[in-house]
Structures are given as structure tokens and as C-alpha cells.
Amino acid sequence: MDLTMELRHLRYFTAVAEALNFTRAAAQLRVAQPALSRQIQDLEVEIGVDLLRRSPRGVTLTSEGKLFLEETRELLKRADESVAKVRALARGEYGELHVGYAPSPSVEVLPPALAAFQKAAPRVRVVRHDLASDEMIARLLDGTLHLGITVEPSADVSGDILFEELRRYRFCVALAAGHPFARKKSLKLEEIASQPLVGLSRRDYTEYYQLLDRIFAPVKTRPRIAVECDGSTSMLTELEAGNAIGIVSELFRRIAGRRLVYRRVSDSIESHSIGIARTKKRDVTPAGEKFCDILRQVARELRHEKTKPKG
Amino acid sequence: MDLTMELRHLRYFTAVAEALNFTRAAAQLRVAQPALSRQIQDLEVEIGVDLLRRSPRGVTLTSEGKLFLEETRELLKRADESVAKVRALARGEYGELHVGYAPSPSVEVLPPALAAFQKAAPRVRVVRHDLASDEMIARLLDGTLHLGITVEPSADVSGDILFEELRRYRFCVALAAGHPFARKKSLKLEEIASQPLVGLSRRDYTEYYQLLDRIFAPVKTRPRIAVECDGSTSMLTELEAGNAIGIVSELFRRIAGRRLVYRRVSDSIESHSIGIARTKKRDVTPAGEKFCDILRQVARELRHEKTKPKG
DNA sequence: GCGCAGCGATGCCTTTTAGGCATAATGGAC
DNA sequence: GTCCATTATGCCTAAAAGGCATCGCTGCGC
């Protein structure tokens, strides 16, 4: 036997069960009373159970009718909610958003973006994934990640990856306040190269050495890395000791703050950018698009902030 | 805007979403492919969200489609369950059944009936209410009780109450095995009346004294209640002591068991019945009817058991 | 590179069914 | 009994689902 029960039957039944009167329920539903009468009859025949007791003064619910009313209300509510959820998902206001991020590079844009996004789309669960650059790309490609906030990936891995720059940071020299160079306003590449440098470990951070090559390309001298650190924290410690200076991103200031001083490199324009990474193929969900919009807005505000005097 | 989404749309959508192919889904649903195509289009237009990505090799679900598929499956399942519940309720296999009972009188019929009923209708929650006779009637009338298992109510309170006898018990004499009367096979009213009797308290059990009046109506002598007890337990203790004998229902044997001996009253045919009490007006639920059937069956079996030899 | 196979969409017509109108049947209240 | 409000029935109309033929698309194999 085919079930042909439709939501219409349920809508009609709840109306009658609530009005306890076919005529009034029909008026409310904007259908004629006989049409309503017949639909309810069809429903009862289909279920095979009397749901209503008719009388010349209206109707009463049988105990089966009472149970069915509860069920029916719940069902109609859930049907509405289902549609609402799907619409919310399409508007980017529902669902999950998996965002990969590199903690240090994203330090400036991510926290305010997350805050703004949660305010704009509170029903979206944002799942943050702290990932290294290569793993982030892998997970963007396999679809477990919607977006990544990262430094610009090198061309050889970014085949199916789209990168959109949000912020560009120059490199500068970080050093302890007591270091002799701290008296200078800016430094030249030759000067820097004459000093022993604090850097990241050659094994784990090959891209750092590629960067140094780029920075020092204009001059003949090559810098000497006297101390190799395994991360920005140990680098900070080493620099604070005051024995050496280091080439770092402007962003370093955001992380390390006022414990060090920073000096421009007068004869270098090298910079790196951080931004949004996503796949070219797979569509970013609406929530992802919304998050991108907010990231762009945050980046725009950060740019304007810089031109204003510090608060 | 009126929602005209129907369960048909959901059924069709799940079919397509599971087959990932309109043609095959249509075949499964036994409708033509264009009809299915159109229904799905209608659904998408109504929700205002694309649920499927069409391609010449079939369809894939959008993320909205995936969410809607989950929701839809759940909804269709719940709709089926709702109908199943209502049908089960109508068959007396679902819902709640509130049964009032007087513990002592119902001791023989109720336990086996409950066991049999729970086996026959495991999804019905039977709520047992241990109630005194007058409260039971009140709660039958106000509808919080479907059935009562009790002694026959007196005519003055049973206006809207229907009583159906299940079992009839004679009265007999209970006494300690060591009592002189224990040697006799049966006792006469005159003999009994000559002895001091153990009885129930005059204050709480007026019907017990009406009963004694009925039993001793055929003879001139009136029995003398030497000890008044506040219930069957204390009566049992008193009788075991062996100082006196008591007039009790045959049922007493079921409660007190072999700790006492029981003797027929040869010249009395007085008896009392226990049975089902229900309202005349309010319909007993199907589960209630089912329970009544089982009670009758249990009573029938008890009657036959008696004719067979014990053991 | 072209045709073919398989798929979904479209146009048009048929069938089914929901719905409307008039009216009958029902059954308490007086 | 009559009246009244209420639900049910009969008949017709309108709307919507469904069926058939066909188109258009696209990816694959030759």
C-alpha cells in the first residue's frame, strides 16, 4: 500500500484539531469547508484510525487524534526548521566552516575577523585548524578545509590553489634596545651582513633561507647565521639577550611587541604577503564567502589604521 | 508566501539524492522522469536554494542538498513513525494505561494479567495505582484512571461505574494449625459465633461488619470480635498466635499461604466478587480493552485450575 | 573531431485530485 | 417536534501531477 499522506493533510488536521470546528478551520485555511472535510476523511481512511469525533456542535479529538496532533505539530515544526536551515546555510548563516591558519602570520587579521564573523553569523560553527603551510594546502584540496589563512604558497604547490593577498609586510631588523645598532634609524644590507645574525633553523625553515637570499641579492656580501632557532619564541629570547640581530617580518612586532626594537632596512623592498588560500575547483561555501568578505574588510581597516597616528 | 511543500517533494528528493540520477530515481518511484524533474524544480524554487547540481552524467548534491537530505530522511522517518504510533495506539499496543487496584483483592488476577499484557503489548506503559475503593471510583470518573481492579462497589457509588465480575470468593474460617477447630473438616455458623473472633477494625472497615451481618443472618447468634486489627497483616499475626479464629475471604489463603489452615463454613454461601471497574461514559482505550480481555482470560484460567488437582 | 550514448529539461497533452458551490443529513437544544 | 449549527455528499471546475515525445547538453570512444 502506498502512503499518499501529504503535509497538506497534516496542516489541515492541526487546523481542525486546534479550532475543534471544521467550518472555522476551513475559514482560517482559506478553503471551503467541504474540501477540508474530505481531506480529513482521506487522512483518516489512509491511517485507518478515527482521529476526530464529529458532533453537531463541533469536533472532539479521540485519544488517537490527540497523539496524532502532538506528532503532527512536531513534524510541521521540523519541516519548517529544515527549510529554514537550508536557507540559512545558503546565506552563509548556518553550518560549519573549517578554517586553516598559520598562527603567527594570521595574528593580525584572524582574531578580529573571527570576532566579526561570529557576530554576523552566530549559527555557524567555525572550526580552527592550526596547520603548517603544506598540510593546509593538502586539506584544502581534499575538502576538509574551506579556507586557509597563510603566507603566499610557492608556485610549485599552488596549482589548484587560489591565493588572495590580504596584507603585505616588509622585513626589518629586530634587535635588543641595548644593541649598538639601536641608535641608528635604519640599517643597510652591508651593515647587517657584517654582523652575526640570529635566524631560524636551516633544516625546518628552508623558505627562510630563500628569503635571505632574496633580500641580500642586491649586495655581494652574504649574511652569516650565527644562531639557529627552532621557532619565533626562541628567536625572541636569543634577540633579547642582545648578542645578535635578526631579519624578521614586520609582523614580528605584533607577536614580540615592545621587548625588542625594530629598524628598517633602507636598501631593501623585500616583503611577504599573507592572505586567503582556497581551491580553484571546489566552491567555497556561502559561509566561507562571508568569512572572506569579513577578512577583506578587516585587512582594509588595518591598512587605514596604519596611516592614522597610533591611538 | 504560502509553503506548498509536500511530503511528495521530500520523497522524490530523497530518491533522487540517493540514486544521484533522475532517470533511475523516477523508475524506482514509478513516475516518468520529466514529472520527477519538475517536482524537484518546484521544490528548489520554493525553498529558493539549489539542492542538486545537474550534469549529463547524473546529479551531485550541493552542500545545501546534503543538509536537506539529512533533514528529509529524518522527517520522512518521523512521519512514518507517527502514523505507526497512532495505529499502534488504536490497536492497544502503544500509550499509557492507568490501572487502579486494591492490592489484596487483586492478588490473584493482577500479577499474571500484568505479565501477560506486557508480553502482548510491550510498548504500553502500564501505570499501577494502589488506591482505596472510593478514591479509585473518583479517579475513574475524572478520567485519570482507565480501569480499576477492585471488590464490587456498593450500589450507592456505582452510578456511572460499570462493574464486571472476574472472580468470586467464598468466606471461610482461618485459624492456627494447633487450634482445636483445626481437626474439623468444616465449621457451622453457630460454632464460629461461640468463639471469640479476630476481625478488622470497626472504624476503618465498616464493610467488614456489614459482611459479618450478612454471613450470620441465617442464625440467631451474633459473633463477638475480640481483637480488632488494622489490616490483613496484623490479622495474620493475631491468628497465627492461635488465640482466636477469623472470618476471611478464600483469597486470604493466597496472601497468608500455609501459615494458617482454612475451614469451610458449611451453612453459609456468602461470597464476594472482585472484578473490573470502569466508567460507563468515557471509552476505555484500546489498550484498556486489551487489558480487560487478558484479565478475563486469566480469570477463566484460574477457574479451570481450581477444578484440576493441585501440583 | 565527430558522432553517439546517456542524462536532464522542455513543451504539450492527459489524468488525477484538490477545491468550490449547493444542498442533504445529523443530532443536540429548546 | 422544530430549529440551529455543524458536518457530509454530489456534482462540477480548476489546478496540479503525470505521461509522452523531443530537445539540448556534454563527455567519451572511435
XYZ file of C-alpha atoms (C1' of nucleotides) in Angstrom:
682
model
C 0.000 0.000 0.000
C 1.272 3.415 -0.992
C 1.309 6.144 1.596
C -0.052 9.262 -0.027
C -0.281 11.268 3.155
C 0.952 14.771 2.473
C 1.922 17.714 4.616
C -1.347 19.305 3.494
C -3.222 16.639 5.424
C -1.180 17.411 8.497
C -1.654 21.155 8.135
C -5.384 20.668 7.715
C -5.599 18.253 10.601
C -3.817 20.549 13.038
C -6.077 23.398 11.990
C -9.192 21.343 12.688
C -7.767 19.866 15.862
C -6.951 23.318 17.157
C -10.185 25.004 16.119
C -12.221 21.912 17.085
C -14.527 23.015 14.296
C -14.339 22.263 10.582
C -16.066 25.443 9.478
C -13.778 27.802 11.358
C -10.660 25.808 10.498
C -11.645 25.939 6.828
C -12.046 29.709 7.009
C -8.616 30.026 8.600
C -7.074 27.817 5.921
C -8.942 29.746 3.224
C -10.532 26.663 1.759
C -14.169 25.644 1.647
C -15.411 23.507 4.498
C -16.333 20.503 2.309
C -12.838 20.392 0.845
C -11.385 20.332 4.323
C -13.879 17.727 5.444
C -12.865 15.480 2.620
C -9.145 15.851 3.158
C -9.519 14.860 6.787
C -11.631 11.884 5.790
C -8.951 10.823 3.335
C -6.376 11.111 6.079
C -8.384 9.013 8.493
C -9.022 6.359 5.865
C -5.358 6.267 4.986
C -4.181 5.919 8.563
C -7.073 3.595 9.253
C -7.896 5.283 12.540
C -10.611 7.741 13.568
C -8.903 10.901 14.702
C -11.963 13.045 15.337
C -15.403 12.559 16.810
C -17.870 14.677 14.858
C -20.877 16.194 16.525
C -23.290 18.921 15.555
C -21.504 21.233 17.970
C -18.068 20.729 16.545
C -15.473 18.033 16.866
C -13.502 16.441 19.657
C -10.260 14.557 19.422
C -10.094 10.844 20.005
C -7.091 9.729 22.024
C -5.525 8.702 18.704
C -6.285 12.188 17.432
C -4.579 13.733 20.441
C -1.476 11.684 19.866
C -1.516 12.466 16.170
C -1.886 16.166 16.879
C 1.256 16.154 19.000
C 3.134 14.262 16.328
C 1.797 16.473 13.595
C 2.770 19.713 15.291
C 6.243 18.404 15.830
C 6.515 17.268 12.220
C 5.346 20.550 10.748
C 7.696 22.449 13.002
C 10.590 20.266 11.926
C 9.672 20.685 8.280
C 9.772 24.454 8.663
C 13.044 24.275 10.525
C 14.581 22.080 7.866
C 13.763 24.587 5.163
C 14.974 27.423 7.368
C 18.257 25.617 7.991
C 18.867 25.039 4.307
C 18.121 28.656 3.537
C 20.400 29.788 6.346
C 23.135 27.522 5.019
C 22.720 29.070 1.585
C 23.002 32.538 3.105
C 26.140 31.501 4.979
C 24.423 31.749 8.326
C 24.433 28.104 9.245
C 26.731 25.114 9.113
C 30.392 24.550 9.729
C 33.333 26.477 8.429
C 36.746 24.867 8.637
C 39.495 27.450 8.558
C 43.146 26.543 8.489
C 45.598 29.113 9.780
C 49.254 29.634 10.479
C 49.246 31.230 13.941
C 51.998 33.797 13.527
C 51.193 35.079 10.040
C 47.471 35.325 10.779
C 47.877 37.058 14.114
C 46.804 40.435 12.835
C 43.791 39.566 10.656
C 42.337 36.390 12.117
C 41.274 37.368 15.649
C 39.249 40.428 14.604
C 37.819 38.544 11.621
C 36.674 35.670 13.806
C 35.037 38.051 16.223
C 33.238 39.945 13.474
C 32.156 36.741 11.758
C 30.702 35.169 14.876
C 28.724 38.307 15.369
C 27.425 38.288 11.792
C 26.741 34.536 11.620
C 26.370 33.193 15.155
C 24.892 29.876 13.987
C 27.986 28.954 12.001
C 30.421 26.807 13.893
C 33.910 27.936 12.918
C 36.449 25.174 13.340
C 40.001 26.463 13.507
C 42.832 24.258 12.313
C 46.352 25.249 13.259
C 48.310 23.822 10.352
C 51.645 24.087 8.613
C 51.527 25.516 5.099
C 51.878 22.256 3.175
C 49.318 20.387 5.245
C 46.929 23.293 4.867
C 47.137 23.032 1.100
C 46.613 19.274 1.234
C 43.499 19.704 3.335
C 42.149 22.460 1.138
C 42.489 20.107 -1.815
C 40.858 17.131 -0.093
C 37.962 19.332 1.011
C 38.303 19.036 4.792
C 39.224 22.703 4.889
C 37.234 25.522 3.332
C 39.768 28.318 3.679
C 43.304 28.852 4.819
C 44.962 31.966 6.202
C 48.587 31.634 5.353
C 51.641 33.141 3.714
C 51.622 33.025 -0.057
C 52.304 29.444 -1.130
C 55.216 28.924 -3.504
C 54.256 28.491 -7.146
C 55.124 24.782 -7.299
C 52.396 23.693 -4.865
C 49.749 26.250 -5.736
C 48.459 24.621 -8.927
C 44.856 24.249 -7.838
C 45.105 26.797 -5.068
C 43.915 30.358 -5.361
C 45.712 32.879 -3.169
C 44.297 36.275 -2.399
C 46.570 38.716 -0.634
C 45.198 40.418 2.452
C 48.247 42.028 3.983
C 51.824 42.679 2.862
C 54.610 43.010 5.379
C 58.136 44.255 4.864
C 61.113 42.710 6.524
C 63.074 44.564 9.141
C 65.833 44.081 11.634
C 64.921 43.129 15.172
C 67.393 43.776 17.943
C 67.669 44.413 21.670
C 67.280 48.011 22.783
C 70.825 47.958 24.144
C 72.448 46.858 20.899
C 74.735 49.492 19.294
C 72.643 49.441 16.075
C 69.603 50.526 18.067
C 70.827 54.064 17.883
C 70.519 54.115 14.106
C 67.231 54.933 12.454
C 67.655 52.422 9.671
C 70.236 49.919 8.553
C 71.822 48.984 5.273
C 72.207 45.450 3.979
C 76.006 45.666 4.103
C 75.888 46.696 7.750
C 73.569 43.848 8.620
C 75.635 41.286 6.765
C 78.717 42.341 8.688
C 77.117 41.168 11.916
C 76.439 37.653 13.202
C 72.690 37.022 12.760
C 70.048 35.135 14.680
C 67.909 33.069 12.313
C 65.647 30.070 12.042
C 66.954 26.543 11.705
C 68.115 25.628 8.238
C 66.513 22.207 8.435
C 62.951 23.248 9.272
C 62.742 26.606 7.556
C 64.274 26.397 4.105
C 61.982 29.170 2.906
C 63.658 31.490 5.450
C 66.991 30.982 3.717
C 65.433 31.517 0.294
C 64.089 34.756 1.711
C 67.525 35.834 2.994
C 68.926 35.115 -0.468
C 66.292 37.368 -1.997
C 66.858 40.136 0.490
C 70.627 40.150 0.100
C 70.595 39.659 -3.659
C 71.333 43.383 -4.373
C 74.646 43.255 -2.467
C 77.692 40.999 -2.743
C 78.015 40.138 0.920
C 76.133 37.188 2.363
C 74.887 37.245 5.944
C 76.188 34.749 8.474
C 73.635 32.968 10.684
C 75.427 32.522 13.956
C 72.480 31.066 15.920
C 69.718 28.866 14.510
C 66.450 28.859 16.413
C 63.554 26.374 16.190
C 60.829 28.999 16.162
C 59.929 32.592 16.756
C 59.793 32.203 20.537
C 63.375 31.003 20.880
C 64.430 33.616 18.331
C 62.894 36.280 20.513
C 64.783 35.012 23.554
C 68.014 34.997 21.628
C 67.499 38.529 20.323
C 66.607 39.855 23.772
C 69.962 38.595 25.017
C 71.419 41.292 22.798
C 74.264 39.252 21.269
C 72.978 39.445 17.723
C 70.357 40.908 15.441
C 67.799 39.144 13.241
C 65.911 39.636 9.994
C 62.218 39.305 10.725
C 58.868 40.271 9.281
C 57.204 43.450 10.461
C 54.618 41.069 11.871
C 57.163 40.024 14.469
C 56.412 43.264 16.235
C 52.818 42.113 16.684
C 53.945 38.919 18.354
C 57.019 40.012 20.280
C 55.876 43.542 20.931
C 57.980 46.109 22.740
C 60.530 43.731 24.147
C 62.682 44.463 21.104
C 63.254 47.376 18.790
C 62.833 47.235 15.018
C 64.762 49.041 12.316
C 64.018 49.498 8.633
C 66.372 48.068 6.031
C 66.921 51.190 3.946
C 68.061 49.456 0.764
C 65.603 46.540 0.567
C 61.983 46.446 -0.536
C 61.502 42.740 0.007
C 58.187 41.830 1.520
C 55.902 38.848 2.009
C 52.170 38.662 1.914
C 49.600 36.751 3.875
C 46.154 36.066 2.595
C 43.359 33.639 1.869
C 44.080 30.311 0.258
C 41.265 28.287 -1.295
C 40.842 25.695 -4.020
C 40.084 26.764 -7.548
C 37.735 23.847 -8.174
C 35.659 23.286 -5.110
C 33.212 26.043 -4.308
C 33.736 27.800 -1.049
C 30.525 27.598 0.963
C 28.451 30.748 1.418
C 29.702 30.930 4.985
C 33.218 30.797 3.551
C 32.443 33.664 1.177
C 31.055 35.635 4.038
C 34.184 34.961 6.046
C 36.324 36.112 3.103
C 34.345 39.344 2.883
C 34.984 39.966 6.537
C 38.694 39.173 6.167
C 38.941 41.699 3.333
C 37.121 44.276 5.427
C 39.452 43.647 8.365
C 42.516 43.977 6.100
C 41.152 47.225 4.683
C 40.647 48.621 8.161
C 44.163 47.593 9.194
C 45.586 49.450 6.178
C 43.715 52.624 7.108
C 44.696 52.279 10.742
C 48.347 52.404 9.745
C 48.010 55.786 8.056
C 46.373 57.278 11.125
C 48.501 58.167 14.146
C 48.619 55.449 16.760
C 45.862 55.633 19.336
C 4.122 33.378 0.989
C 2.389 30.046 1.322
C 4.511 26.964 1.777
C 3.167 24.310 -0.547
C 5.983 21.870 0.020
C 4.552 18.407 0.393
C 5.876 15.082 1.583
C 5.841 14.032 -2.063
C 8.588 16.542 -2.743
C 10.626 15.115 0.096
C 10.074 11.537 -1.035
C 11.102 12.460 -4.561
C 14.088 14.421 -3.398
C 15.468 11.614 -1.261
C 15.005 9.191 -4.144
C 16.993 11.429 -6.474
C 19.584 12.269 -3.832
C 20.137 8.595 -3.155
C 20.158 7.418 -6.754
C 22.107 10.519 -7.873
C 20.255 10.069 -11.129
C 16.816 11.348 -12.115
C 16.062 8.563 -14.553
C 16.727 5.728 -12.136
C 15.023 7.518 -9.267
C 11.965 8.053 -11.457
C 11.869 4.360 -12.325
C 12.072 3.466 -8.649
C 9.267 5.886 -7.816
C 7.245 4.588 -10.780
C 6.793 8.016 -12.290
C 8.127 9.400 -15.538
C 11.447 11.196 -15.384
C 10.070 14.576 -16.551
C 7.455 14.552 -13.807
C 10.152 13.928 -11.234
C 12.372 16.568 -12.771
C 9.623 19.118 -12.471
C 8.728 18.284 -8.906
C 12.322 18.738 -7.850
C 12.487 22.041 -9.695
C 9.345 23.173 -7.915
C 10.910 22.202 -4.603
C 14.104 24.114 -5.324
C 12.165 27.173 -6.415
C 10.025 27.015 -3.305
C 12.963 26.698 -0.939
C 14.881 29.181 -3.026
C 18.062 27.128 -2.912
C 19.743 24.825 -5.427
C 19.849 21.374 -3.941
C 21.315 19.493 -6.875
C 23.983 20.098 -9.482
C 22.848 18.569 -12.762
C 25.315 17.143 -15.205
C 24.944 14.879 -18.223
C 26.311 12.033 -16.129
C 23.893 12.397 -13.282
C 23.494 14.721 -10.372
C 25.526 15.654 -7.330
C 24.331 17.214 -4.120
C 25.197 20.762 -3.219
C 26.091 21.252 0.428
C 22.559 22.603 0.905
C 21.301 19.434 -0.760
C 23.318 17.290 1.618
C 21.868 19.072 4.611
C 18.380 18.859 3.183
C 18.794 15.153 2.509
C 19.607 14.522 6.160
C 16.650 16.591 7.257
C 14.364 14.967 4.756
C 15.257 11.424 5.746
C 14.620 12.291 9.357
C 11.302 13.910 8.524
C 10.032 11.023 6.429
C 11.071 8.569 9.104
C 9.258 10.569 11.739
C 6.161 10.805 9.584
C 6.094 7.032 9.239
C 6.663 6.590 12.932
C 3.876 8.992 13.775
C 1.394 7.024 11.726
C 2.718 3.781 13.174
C 2.297 5.122 16.698
C -1.277 6.187 16.098
C -2.097 2.818 14.590
C -0.426 1.061 17.491
C -2.396 3.195 19.914
C -5.608 2.217 18.113
C -4.640 -1.434 18.381
C -3.913 -1.020 22.082
C -0.205 -1.573 21.577
C 1.020 1.860 22.472
C 0.389 4.563 25.017
C -0.263 4.603 28.731
C -2.710 2.570 30.721
C -3.548 3.700 34.227
C -4.854 0.841 36.314
C -6.096 1.285 39.841
C -6.020 -1.737 42.092
C -6.690 -2.826 45.637
C -3.628 -4.916 46.492
C -5.222 -7.742 48.455
C -8.322 -8.355 46.350
C -6.382 -8.245 43.098
C -3.582 -10.502 44.260
C -4.742 -13.479 42.257
C -5.636 -11.894 38.918
C -3.445 -8.830 38.590
C 0.111 -10.205 38.601
C -0.458 -12.796 35.864
C -2.548 -10.311 33.882
C 0.201 -7.681 34.022
C 2.780 -10.207 32.921
C 0.652 -11.407 30.014
C -0.236 -7.873 28.994
C 3.343 -6.640 28.955
C 4.185 -9.572 26.733
C 1.307 -8.830 24.361
C 1.757 -5.052 24.318
C 5.312 -4.228 25.383
C 5.089 -0.615 24.168
C 2.244 0.221 26.531
C 3.369 1.754 29.767
C 1.113 0.381 32.492
C 0.900 2.708 35.444
C -0.313 0.969 38.590
C -2.197 2.975 41.192
C -2.623 1.419 44.617
C -5.881 3.003 45.722
C -8.697 2.568 48.191
C -12.061 1.734 46.670
C -13.663 5.193 46.920
C -10.646 7.028 45.552
C -10.452 4.551 42.709
C -14.010 5.366 41.705
C -13.329 9.086 41.902
C -10.334 8.742 39.627
C -12.181 6.538 37.172
C -14.801 9.264 36.924
C -12.318 12.113 36.477
C -10.501 10.150 33.787
C -7.085 9.816 35.387
C -7.672 6.089 35.655
C -8.724 3.822 32.815
C -9.563 0.722 34.794
C -9.799 -0.424 38.360
C -9.425 -3.904 39.826
C -11.455 -3.921 42.994
C -14.178 -5.545 45.024
C -17.673 -4.849 43.771
C -18.534 -1.253 44.672
C -21.695 -0.743 46.685
C -24.716 0.366 44.675
C -24.802 3.914 46.059
C -21.483 4.973 44.497
C -21.615 2.948 41.325
C -23.964 5.178 39.341
C -21.662 5.827 36.411
C -19.444 2.877 37.138
C -19.650 -0.408 35.336
C -18.511 -3.453 37.299
C -17.638 -6.715 35.641
C -17.026 -9.684 37.910
C -13.847 -11.641 37.346
C -13.637 -13.866 40.374
C -15.995 -14.817 43.222
C -14.619 -15.906 46.545
C -16.413 -17.554 49.445
C -15.682 -16.721 53.031
C -14.060 -19.228 55.319
C -12.576 -19.539 58.740
C -8.853 -19.028 59.155
C -7.142 -20.447 62.211
C -3.804 -21.672 63.503
C -2.978 -25.317 62.790
C -2.870 -26.003 66.538
C -6.351 -24.677 67.233
C -8.889 -27.305 68.377
C -11.208 -26.468 65.425
C -8.408 -27.391 63.003
C -9.372 -31.015 63.460
C -12.818 -30.427 61.965
C -13.337 -30.505 58.221
C -15.853 -27.673 58.218
C -17.490 -25.408 60.750
C -21.014 -24.226 61.394
C -22.009 -20.623 61.975
C -23.178 -21.418 65.493
C -19.826 -22.961 66.365
C -17.975 -19.951 64.995
C -20.166 -17.484 66.805
C -19.459 -19.278 70.081
C -15.781 -18.366 69.793
C -14.021 -15.032 70.221
C -13.113 -13.790 66.727
C -10.220 -11.818 65.206
C -11.560 -9.139 62.864
C -10.727 -5.861 61.243
C -11.125 -2.520 62.997
C -14.674 -1.243 63.164
C -13.606 2.290 62.357
C -11.737 1.668 59.096
C -13.597 -1.344 57.740
C -17.345 -0.815 58.140
C -17.969 -3.039 55.126
C -16.382 -5.921 57.047
C -19.077 -5.620 59.698
C -21.820 -5.407 57.084
C -20.372 -8.598 55.694
C -20.415 -10.340 59.076
C -24.057 -9.323 59.433
C -24.840 -10.912 56.085
C -22.954 -14.101 56.901
C -24.599 -14.600 60.283
C -28.059 -13.548 59.121
C -29.296 -17.180 58.897
C -28.627 -17.829 62.608
C -29.691 -16.062 65.763
C -26.274 -15.811 67.353
C -24.006 -12.875 66.623
C -20.236 -13.291 66.566
C -18.071 -11.431 69.043
C -14.969 -9.649 67.684
C -12.430 -9.962 70.460
C -9.487 -8.381 68.614
C -9.669 -5.645 66.018
C -6.773 -5.428 63.564
C -5.769 -2.569 61.268
C -5.138 -4.741 58.243
C -4.637 -8.251 56.951
C -1.017 -8.427 58.073
C -1.767 -7.801 61.719
C -4.788 -10.110 61.439
C -2.492 -12.839 60.185
C -0.146 -12.358 63.125
C -3.021 -12.477 65.530
C -4.433 -15.668 64.002
C -1.041 -17.381 63.998
C -0.848 -16.819 67.737
C -3.684 -19.324 67.929
C -5.845 -17.483 70.461
C -8.786 -16.966 68.124
C -10.228 -17.668 64.688
C -11.250 -15.232 61.959
C -13.719 -14.931 59.119
C -11.772 -14.194 55.970
C -12.093 -14.444 52.233
C -10.743 -17.514 50.476
C -8.321 -15.037 48.977
C -6.623 -14.791 52.345
C -5.028 -18.131 51.600
C -3.291 -16.548 48.640
C -1.804 -13.843 50.789
C -1.121 -15.669 54.019
C -0.446 -19.042 52.478
C 0.267 -22.180 54.534
C 0.980 -20.414 57.775
C -2.684 -20.936 58.675
C -5.344 -23.518 57.948
C -8.705 -22.722 56.415
C -12.090 -24.388 57.037
C -15.322 -24.129 55.083
C -18.396 -22.665 56.717
C -20.848 -25.463 55.991
C -24.048 -23.447 56.379
C -23.125 -20.206 54.582
C -22.964 -19.433 50.878
C -21.928 -15.806 51.292
C -19.317 -14.663 48.847
C -17.793 -11.503 47.416
C -16.589 -10.769 43.939
C -13.684 -8.846 42.560
C -13.615 -7.530 39.045
C -13.063 -4.691 36.632
C -14.484 -1.254 37.342
C -14.731 1.317 34.569
C -16.838 4.322 33.717
C -19.967 3.910 31.676
C -19.439 7.159 29.766
C -15.793 7.502 28.934
C -14.467 4.985 26.451
C -11.794 2.693 27.727
C -8.777 2.951 25.453
C -7.946 0.051 23.142
C -5.088 -0.827 25.459
C -7.662 -0.898 28.269
C -9.877 -3.241 26.279
C -6.924 -5.449 25.599
C -6.087 -5.475 29.276
C -9.687 -6.412 30.091
C -9.532 -9.300 27.638
C -6.414 -10.551 29.329
C -7.989 -10.184 32.781
C -10.974 -12.246 31.647
C -8.668 -14.867 30.209
C -6.666 -15.010 33.428
C -9.872 -15.362 35.465
C -11.056 -18.165 33.189
C -7.792 -19.997 33.620
C -7.944 -19.613 37.389
C -11.432 -21.166 37.402
C -10.217 -24.174 35.434
C -7.109 -24.511 37.543
C -9.273 -24.975 40.611
C -11.082 -27.994 39.171
C -7.794 -29.702 38.360
C -5.802 -31.383 41.129
C -3.070 -29.193 42.586
C 0.533 -29.524 41.622
C 36.972 15.840 -34.280
C 32.708 13.756 -34.710
C 29.034 11.032 -33.532
C 26.862 8.599 -30.055
C 25.086 7.461 -25.596
C 23.114 8.868 -21.515
C 21.270 12.376 -18.977
C 18.191 16.178 -17.521
C 14.976 19.867 -19.302
C 11.032 21.475 -22.004
C 6.535 21.601 -24.415
C 2.244 19.807 -24.792
C -1.400 16.991 -23.684
C -3.998 13.706 -20.331
C -5.344 12.235 -15.947
C -5.863 12.828 -11.323
C -7.194 15.314 -7.492
C -7.926 19.223 -4.716
C -11.284 22.620 -4.216
C -15.767 25.221 -4.682
C -20.865 25.552 -4.532
C -25.244 23.957 -3.465
C -27.548 21.030 -0.581
C -28.515 16.991 2.226
C -28.051 14.644 6.598
C -27.157 14.800 11.522
C -28.117 15.412 16.135
C -28.286 18.257 20.254
C -31.202 22.243 22.470
C -35.433 24.164 23.258
C -41.410 18.067 17.111
C -38.574 22.339 15.153
C -34.556 24.937 14.818
C -29.914 25.660 14.503
C -25.204 24.975 13.831
C -22.418 21.659 12.089
C -20.513 18.082 9.155
C -21.184 15.123 4.916
C -22.370 14.330 -0.020
C -22.946 15.164 -5.045
C -21.510 17.422 -8.803
C -18.769 20.392 -11.261
C -14.434 23.272 -12.056
C -9.746 24.356 -11.720
C -5.262 23.226 -10.669
C -1.678 20.299 -10.455
C 0.677 15.983 -11.121
C 1.928 12.871 -14.551
C 2.999 10.898 -19.240
C 4.992 11.135 -23.949
C 7.809 12.911 -27.354
C 11.602 15.505 -28.025
C 15.274 18.796 -27.367
C 19.767 20.183 -25.685
C 23.826 19.285 -23.374
C 28.293 17.081 -22.503
C 31.711 13.653 -22.030
C 33.600 9.501 -24.124
C 35.116 6.384 -27.580
C 36.244 5.706 -32.150
